[in-house]
PDB file of C-alpha atoms in Angstrom:
ATOM      1  CA  MET A   1      12.651   8.100  15.595  1.00  0.00           C
ATOM      2  CA  PHE A   2      13.826   8.125  11.965  1.00  0.00           C
ATOM      3  CA  GLU A   3      17.421   8.866  12.975  1.00  0.00           C
ATOM      4  CA  ARG A   4      17.485   5.331  14.385  1.00  0.00           C
ATOM      5  CA  PHE A   5      16.784   3.798  10.966  1.00  0.00           C
ATOM      6  CA  SER A   6      19.666   2.249   9.018  1.00  0.00           C
ATOM      7  CA  PRO A   7      20.099   3.515   5.431  1.00  0.00           C
ATOM      8  CA  ALA A   8      18.375   0.382   4.064  1.00  0.00           C
ATOM      9  CA  SER A   9      15.427   0.772   6.445  1.00  0.00           C
ATOM     10  CA  ARG A  10      15.162   4.436   5.616  1.00  0.00           C
ATOM     11  CA  ALA A  11      15.149   3.596   1.893  1.00  0.00           C
ATOM     12  CA  ALA A  12      12.386   1.056   2.550  1.00  0.00           C
ATOM     13  CA  VAL A  13      10.211   3.561   4.407  1.00  0.00           C
ATOM     14  CA  THR A  14      10.759   6.226   1.742  1.00  0.00           C
ATOM     15  CA  GLY A  15      10.029   3.634  -0.927  1.00  0.00           C
ATOM     16  CA  ALA A  16       6.775   2.636   0.771  1.00  0.00           C
ATOM     17  CA  VAL A  17       5.614   6.263   0.780  1.00  0.00           C
ATOM     18  CA  GLY A  18       6.512   6.652  -2.911  1.00  0.00           C
ATOM     19  CA  ASP A  19       4.707   3.427  -3.845  1.00  0.00           C
ATOM     20  CA  ALA A  20       1.575   4.455  -1.989  1.00  0.00           C
ATOM     21  CA  ARG A  21       1.613   7.862  -3.695  1.00  0.00           C
ATOM     22  CA  ASP A  22       2.204   6.475  -7.205  1.00  0.00           C
ATOM     23  CA  ARG A  23      -0.537   3.890  -6.797  1.00  0.00           C
ATOM     24  CA  GLY A  24      -3.025   6.494  -5.609  1.00  0.00           C
ATOM     25  CA  ASP A  25      -3.455   5.116  -2.095  1.00  0.00           C
ATOM     26  CA  ARG A  26      -4.714   7.460   0.595  1.00  0.00           C
ATOM     27  CA  ARG A  27      -2.476   6.056   3.312  1.00  0.00           C
ATOM     28  CA  VAL A  28       0.840   4.259   3.547  1.00  0.00           C
ATOM     29  CA  GLY A  29      -0.145   0.831   4.803  1.00  0.00           C
ATOM     30  CA  THR A  30       1.613  -2.215   6.196  1.00  0.00           C
ATOM     31  CA  GLU A  31       1.482  -3.856   2.751  1.00  0.00           C
ATOM     32  CA  HIS A  32       3.449  -0.974   1.233  1.00  0.00           C
ATOM     33  CA  LEU A  33       5.987  -1.345   4.019  1.00  0.00           C
ATOM     34  CA  LEU A  34       6.371  -5.073   3.415  1.00  0.00           C
ATOM     35  CA  LEU A  35       6.859  -4.682  -0.344  1.00  0.00           C
ATOM     36  CA  ALA A  36       9.450  -1.952   0.210  1.00  0.00           C
ATOM     37  CA  VAL A  37      11.257  -3.881   2.951  1.00  0.00           C
ATOM     38  CA  LEU A  38      11.483  -6.923   0.663  1.00  0.00           C
ATOM     39  CA  ARG A  39      13.085  -4.800  -2.028  1.00  0.00           C
ATOM     40  CA  GLU A  40      15.956  -4.133   0.362  1.00  0.00           C
ATOM     41  CA  GLY A  41      17.105  -7.724  -0.162  1.00  0.00           C
ATOM     42  CA  GLU A  42      18.009  -8.956   3.322  1.00  0.00           C
ATOM     43  CA  ALA A  43      14.347  -9.413   4.216  1.00  0.00           C
ATOM     44  CA  GLU A  44      13.689 -11.504   1.079  1.00  0.00           C
ATOM     45  CA  VAL A  45      16.194 -14.086   2.276  1.00  0.00           C
ATOM     46  CA  LEU A  46      14.839 -14.096   5.829  1.00  0.00           C
ATOM     47  CA  LEU A  47      11.247 -14.443   4.725  1.00  0.00           C
ATOM     48  CA  GLY A  48      11.782 -16.807   1.805  1.00  0.00           C
ATOM     49  CA  ALA A  49       9.600 -14.720  -0.490  1.00  0.00           C
ATOM     50  CA  THR A  50      10.634 -12.150  -3.073  1.00  0.00           C
ATOM     51  CA  ALA A  51       9.304  -8.631  -3.523  1.00  0.00           C
ATOM     52  CA  ALA A  52       7.955  -9.688  -6.929  1.00  0.00           C
ATOM     53  CA  GLN A  53       6.059 -12.616  -5.398  1.00  0.00           C
ATOM     54  CA  ALA A  54       4.586 -10.387  -2.711  1.00  0.00           C
ATOM     55  CA  ARG A  55       3.548  -7.767  -5.266  1.00  0.00           C
ATOM     56  CA  GLU A  56       1.852 -10.408  -7.401  1.00  0.00           C
ATOM     57  CA  ALA A  57       0.097 -11.931  -4.359  1.00  0.00           C
ATOM     58  CA  ALA A  58      -1.195  -8.475  -3.356  1.00  0.00           C
ATOM     59  CA  ALA A  59      -2.446  -7.818  -6.895  1.00  0.00           C
ATOM     60  CA  ASP A  60      -4.180 -11.194  -6.840  1.00  0.00           C
ATOM     61  CA  LEU A  61      -5.892 -10.374  -3.516  1.00  0.00           C
ATOM     62  CA  ASP A  62      -7.095  -7.124  -5.106  1.00  0.00           C
ATOM     63  CA  ARG A  63      -8.470  -8.920  -8.161  1.00  0.00           C
ATOM     64  CA  ARG A  64     -10.259 -11.471  -5.992  1.00  0.00           C
ATOM     65  CA  ALA A  65     -11.721  -8.797  -3.740  1.00  0.00           C
ATOM     66  CA  LEU A  66     -12.999  -6.870  -6.768  1.00  0.00           C
ATOM     67  CA  THR A  67     -14.481 -10.032  -8.273  1.00  0.00           C
ATOM     68  CA  ALA A  68     -16.209 -10.760  -4.951  1.00  0.00           C
ATOM     69  CA  VAL A  69     -18.065  -7.446  -5.164  1.00  0.00           C
ATOM     70  CA  GLY A  70     -18.860  -8.003  -8.837  1.00  0.00           C
ATOM     71  CA  VAL A  71     -16.228  -5.804 -10.488  1.00  0.00           C
ATOM     72  CA  ASP A  72     -14.150  -7.206 -13.329  1.00  0.00           C
ATOM     73  CA  THR A  73     -10.980  -5.204 -13.939  1.00  0.00           C
ATOM     74  CA  ALA A  74      -9.262  -7.770 -16.163  1.00  0.00           C
ATOM     75  CA  GLY A  75      -9.016  -5.235 -19.002  1.00  0.00           C
ATOM     76  CA  PHE A  76      -7.344  -2.552 -16.905  1.00  0.00           C
ATOM     77  CA  THR A  77      -3.653  -1.828 -16.938  1.00  0.00           C
ATOM     78  CA  GLN A  78      -2.073   1.083 -15.114  1.00  0.00           C
ATOM     79  CA  LYS A  79      -0.851   3.672 -17.598  1.00  0.00           C
ATOM     80  CA  GLY A  80       1.156   5.799 -15.209  1.00  0.00           C
ATOM     81  CA  PRO A  81       1.388   6.979 -11.643  1.00  0.00           C
ATOM     82  CA  ALA A  82      -1.653   8.481 -10.004  1.00  0.00           C
ATOM     83  CA  ALA A  83      -1.017  12.215  -9.855  1.00  0.00           C
ATOM     84  CA  LYS A  84      -0.996  12.663  -6.127  1.00  0.00           C
ATOM     85  CA  ARG A  85       1.579  15.312  -5.435  1.00  0.00           C
ATOM     86  CA  LYS A  86       1.266  15.179  -1.703  1.00  0.00           C
ATOM     87  CA  SER A  87       2.839  12.166  -0.031  1.00  0.00           C
ATOM     88  CA  PRO A  88       0.234  10.131   1.814  1.00  0.00           C
ATOM     89  CA  ALA A  89       0.434   9.872   5.603  1.00  0.00           C
ATOM     90  CA  PHE A  90       1.057   6.589   7.402  1.00  0.00           C
ATOM     91  CA  GLY A  91      -1.975   4.525   8.290  1.00  0.00           C
ATOM     92  CA  SER A  92      -2.398   3.445  11.903  1.00  0.00           C
ATOM     93  CA  GLY A  93      -1.192  -0.112  11.228  1.00  0.00           C
ATOM     94  CA  ALA A  94       1.970   1.134   9.513  1.00  0.00           C
ATOM     95  CA  LYS A  95       2.596   3.632  12.328  1.00  0.00           C
ATOM     96  CA  ALA A  96       2.241   0.881  14.901  1.00  0.00           C
ATOM     97  CA  ALA A  97       4.625  -1.361  12.945  1.00  0.00           C
ATOM     98  CA  LEU A  98       7.226   1.412  12.685  1.00  0.00           C
ATOM     99  CA  SER A  99       7.256   2.116  16.404  1.00  0.00           C
ATOM    100  CA  ARG A 100       7.217  -1.602  17.139  1.00  0.00           C
ATOM    101  CA  SER A 101      10.311  -2.051  14.926  1.00  0.00           C
ATOM    102  CA  LEU A 102      12.137   0.414  17.175  1.00  0.00           C
ATOM    103  CA  ALA A 103      11.130  -1.570  20.289  1.00  0.00           C
ATOM    104  CA  ILE A 104      12.304  -4.788  18.615  1.00  0.00           C
ATOM    105  CA  ALA A 105      15.679  -3.259  17.710  1.00  0.00           C
ATOM    106  CA  VAL A 106      16.104  -1.919  21.248  1.00  0.00           C
ATOM    107  CA  ALA A 107      15.192  -5.295  22.763  1.00  0.00           C
ATOM    108  CA  ALA A 108      17.757  -6.976  20.490  1.00  0.00           C
ATOM    109  CA  LYS A 109      20.342  -4.369  21.617  1.00  0.00           C
ATOM    110  CA  ASP A 110      20.818  -3.280  18.019  1.00  0.00           C
ATOM    111  CA  LYS A 111      21.826   0.333  17.571  1.00  0.00           C
ATOM    112  CA  ARG A 112      19.856   0.844  14.422  1.00  0.00           C
ATOM    113  CA  ILE A 113      16.541  -0.302  13.023  1.00  0.00           C
ATOM    114  CA  GLU A 114      17.392  -2.719  10.222  1.00  0.00           C
ATOM    115  CA  PRO A 115      15.013  -4.104   7.573  1.00  0.00           C
ATOM    116  CA  ARG A 116      14.764  -7.342   9.588  1.00  0.00           C
ATOM    117  CA  HIS A 117      13.327  -5.402  12.557  1.00  0.00           C
ATOM    118  CA  LEU A 118      10.729  -3.876  10.278  1.00  0.00           C
ATOM    119  CA  LEU A 119       9.948  -7.322   8.903  1.00  0.00           C
ATOM    120  CA  LEU A 120       9.557  -8.745  12.418  1.00  0.00           C
ATOM    121  CA  ALA A 121       7.198  -5.913  13.357  1.00  0.00           C
ATOM    122  CA  LEU A 122       5.119  -6.611  10.231  1.00  0.00           C
ATOM    123  CA  LEU A 123       5.022 -10.324  11.037  1.00  0.00           C
ATOM    124  CA  GLU A 124       3.426  -9.434  14.394  1.00  0.00           C
ATOM    125  CA  ARG A 125       0.427  -7.765  12.757  1.00  0.00           C
ATOM    126  CA  ASP A 126      -2.765  -9.732  13.253  1.00  0.00           C
ATOM    127  CA  ARG A 127      -5.747 -10.059  10.955  1.00  0.00           C
ATOM    128  CA  PRO A 128      -7.584  -8.112   9.725  1.00  0.00           C
ATOM    129  CA  ASP A 129      -4.435  -6.094   8.978  1.00  0.00           C
ATOM    130  CA  PRO A 130      -3.958  -6.485   5.204  1.00  0.00           C
ATOM    131  CA  VAL A 131      -0.324  -7.511   5.658  1.00  0.00           C
ATOM    132  CA  ALA A 132      -1.479 -10.569   7.652  1.00  0.00           C
ATOM    133  CA  GLU A 133      -3.695 -11.524   4.694  1.00  0.00           C
ATOM    134  CA  LEU A 134      -0.741 -11.038   2.389  1.00  0.00           C
ATOM    135  CA  PHE A 135       1.501 -13.330   4.471  1.00  0.00           C
ATOM    136  CA  ALA A 136      -1.256 -15.957   4.344  1.00  0.00           C
ATOM    137  CA  ALA A 137      -1.539 -15.569   0.565  1.00  0.00           C
ATOM    138  CA  LEU A 138       2.219 -16.114   0.311  1.00  0.00           C
ATOM    139  CA  GLY A 139       1.902 -19.316   2.349  1.00  0.00           C
ATOM    140  CA  ILE A 140       3.901 -17.822   5.221  1.00  0.00           C
ATOM    141  CA  ASP A 141       3.021 -18.601   8.837  1.00  0.00           C
ATOM    142  CA  PRO A 142       4.033 -15.397  10.689  1.00  0.00           C
ATOM    143  CA  THR A 143       4.546 -17.149  14.039  1.00  0.00           C
ATOM    144  CA  GLU A 144       6.821 -19.722  12.457  1.00  0.00           C
ATOM    145  CA  ALA A 145       8.684 -17.105  10.419  1.00  0.00           C
ATOM    146  CA  ARG A 146       9.349 -15.002  13.526  1.00  0.00           C
ATOM    147  CA  ALA A 147      10.582 -18.008  15.496  1.00  0.00           C
ATOM    148  CA  ARG A 148      12.893 -18.853  12.611  1.00  0.00           C
ATOM    149  CA  PHE A 149      14.927 -15.692  12.764  1.00  0.00           C
ATOM    150  CA  LEU A 150      14.491 -14.348  16.261  1.00  0.00           C
ATOM    151  CA  PRO A 151      17.299 -16.253  17.997  1.00  0.00           C
ATOM    152  CA  ARG A 152      20.149 -14.502  16.257  1.00  0.00           C
TER     153      ARG A 152
ATOM    154  CA  MET B   1     -33.320  -6.644   5.127  1.00  0.00           C
ATOM    155  CA  THR B   2     -31.674  -9.709   6.690  1.00  0.00           C
ATOM    156  CA  ASP B   3     -27.924 -10.183   6.889  1.00  0.00           C
ATOM    157  CA  ASP B   4     -28.159 -12.819   4.151  1.00  0.00           C
ATOM    158  CA  ASP B   5     -29.909 -10.377   1.815  1.00  0.00           C
ATOM    159  CA  LEU B   6     -27.201  -7.814   2.490  1.00  0.00           C
ATOM    160  CA  SER B   7     -24.425 -10.303   1.712  1.00  0.00           C
ATOM    161  CA  THR B   8     -26.075 -11.212  -1.591  1.00  0.00           C
ATOM    162  CA  LEU B   9     -26.551  -7.563  -2.425  1.00  0.00           C
ATOM    163  CA  ILE B  10     -22.956  -6.496  -1.802  1.00  0.00           C
ATOM    164  CA  GLY B  11     -21.441  -9.703  -3.137  1.00  0.00           C
ATOM    165  CA  SER B  12     -19.235 -10.586  -0.187  1.00  0.00           C
ATOM    166  CA  ASP B  13     -19.885 -11.356   3.456  1.00  0.00           C
ATOM    167  CA  ASP B  14     -16.297 -10.801   4.554  1.00  0.00           C
ATOM    168  CA  PRO B  15     -15.580  -7.179   5.494  1.00  0.00           C
ATOM    169  CA  ALA B  16     -11.844  -7.708   4.852  1.00  0.00           C
ATOM    170  CA  VAL B  17     -12.595  -8.662   1.236  1.00  0.00           C
ATOM    171  CA  GLY B  18     -15.191  -5.932   0.720  1.00  0.00           C
ATOM    172  CA  LEU B  19     -13.027  -3.181   2.207  1.00  0.00           C
ATOM    173  CA  ARG B  20     -10.044  -4.366   0.205  1.00  0.00           C
ATOM    174  CA  ALA B  21     -12.185  -4.033  -2.926  1.00  0.00           C
ATOM    175  CA  VAL B  22     -13.014  -0.437  -1.950  1.00  0.00           C
ATOM    176  CA  GLY B  23      -9.307   0.341  -1.595  1.00  0.00           C
ATOM    177  CA  ALA B  24      -8.580  -1.234  -4.974  1.00  0.00           C
ATOM    178  CA  LEU B  25     -11.394   0.740  -6.606  1.00  0.00           C
ATOM    179  CA  HIS B  26     -10.108   3.988  -5.122  1.00  0.00           C
ATOM    180  CA  ARG B  27      -6.643   3.237  -6.457  1.00  0.00           C
ATOM    181  CA  LEU B  28      -8.093   2.414  -9.851  1.00  0.00           C
ATOM    182  CA  ALA B  29     -10.068   5.668  -9.909  1.00  0.00           C
ATOM    183  CA  GLU B  30      -6.929   7.670  -9.064  1.00  0.00           C
ATOM    184  CA  GLN B  31      -4.948   5.996 -11.844  1.00  0.00           C
ATOM    185  CA  VAL B  32      -7.685   6.391 -14.466  1.00  0.00           C
ATOM    186  CA  GLU B  33      -8.190  10.010 -13.382  1.00  0.00           C
ATOM    187  CA  ALA B  34      -4.488  10.860 -13.700  1.00  0.00           C
ATOM    188  CA  ALA B  35      -4.180   9.254 -17.142  1.00  0.00           C
ATOM    189  CA  HIS B  36      -7.261  10.930 -18.566  1.00  0.00           C
ATOM    190  CA  ILE B  37      -6.610  14.362 -17.116  1.00  0.00           C
ATOM    191  CA  ALA B  38      -3.155  14.223 -18.711  1.00  0.00           C
ATOM    192  CA  LEU B  39      -4.827  13.296 -22.015  1.00  0.00           C
ATOM    193  CA  ALA B  40      -7.364  16.105 -21.725  1.00  0.00           C
ATOM    194  CA  ARG B  41      -4.591  18.624 -21.004  1.00  0.00           C
ATOM    195  CA  ARG B  42      -2.619  17.443 -24.035  1.00  0.00           C
ATOM    196  CA  GLU B  43      -5.734  17.953 -26.142  1.00  0.00           C
ATOM    197  CA  GLY B  44      -6.097  21.489 -24.868  1.00  0.00           C
ATOM    198  CA  TRP B  45      -8.877  21.196 -22.277  1.00  0.00           C
ATOM    199  CA  SER B  46      -8.863  23.948 -19.668  1.00  0.00           C
ATOM    200  CA  TRP B  47      -8.742  23.151 -15.951  1.00  0.00           C
ATOM    201  CA  GLU B  48     -12.261  24.522 -15.736  1.00  0.00           C
ATOM    202  CA  GLN B  49     -13.559  22.138 -18.405  1.00  0.00           C
ATOM    203  CA  ILE B  50     -11.844  19.202 -16.719  1.00  0.00           C
ATOM    204  CA  GLY B  51     -13.237  20.230 -13.323  1.00  0.00           C
ATOM    205  CA  ASP B  52     -16.742  20.437 -14.798  1.00  0.00           C
ATOM    206  CA  ALA B  53     -16.376  16.996 -16.379  1.00  0.00           C
ATOM    207  CA  LEU B  54     -15.318  15.542 -13.031  1.00  0.00           C
ATOM    208  CA  GLY B  55     -17.842  17.491 -10.990  1.00  0.00           C
ATOM    209  CA  VAL B  56     -15.201  19.298  -8.956  1.00  0.00           C
ATOM    210  CA  SER B  57     -13.835  22.827  -8.909  1.00  0.00           C
ATOM    211  CA  ARG B  58     -11.147  24.051 -11.283  1.00  0.00           C
ATOM    212  CA  GLN B  59      -9.018  24.834  -8.247  1.00  0.00           C
ATOM    213  CA  SER B  60      -9.182  21.371  -6.753  1.00  0.00           C
ATOM    214  CA  VAL B  61      -8.311  19.582 -10.002  1.00  0.00           C
ATOM    215  CA  HIS B  62      -5.454  22.011 -10.654  1.00  0.00           C
ATOM    216  CA  ALA B  63      -4.088  21.683  -7.125  1.00  0.00           C
ATOM    217  CA  LYS B  64      -4.022  17.904  -7.466  1.00  0.00           C
ATOM    218  CA  HIS B  65      -2.826  17.521 -11.060  1.00  0.00           C
ATOM    219  CA  GLY B  66      -1.449  20.942 -11.975  1.00  0.00           C
ATOM    220  CA  LYS B  67       2.299  20.579 -11.848  1.00  0.00           C
ATOM    221  CA  ALA B  68       4.554  17.658 -12.509  1.00  0.00           C
ATOM    222  CA  ARG B  69       6.049  16.345  -9.313  1.00  0.00           C
TER     223      ARG B  69
END
């Protein structure tokens, strides 16, 4: 399947794996994919949100979740990457989004999977997938966003 | 224990929030672990001493943190 990915999409997927590993996550999730796809530029314009905004919104969701269970991490700053030498595997949501992006590209008669196909697949994820929470935190309505750039 | 008692006890009645907190804590633990193992190594701790401090085997801590990527 990966041979169908355009160079930008491939960079996004590789970037998502690297991010997950450096942060110490056990799986590559849909949130990692979104942040990496946004870094590829095209998707930022389509979505109307920047990678930096998405990263900050995700960090804010983390802080709020920790506060909700009574943990205050205000004094913590990351000093370096978590030393996970093995690259984490894809979580089931991320796997589903990747194969869905292929179906979307095929349906659009595009030869390659572009970042926008990945973005569309991520926009289809329903709650409680964390990426759906992240879209909500960014003030993005996934249904509306998909409708906005589907007829192209 | 009623559901209300449980919610008070764990601080959140939304599984999405609670599970997100668990993920964030795991991430935090990994980052703190990496930073402090690097510090211990610089100060001359053996893998065995680090493993003992963490409650894991020397082998498992070395396999995870042994070589720079």
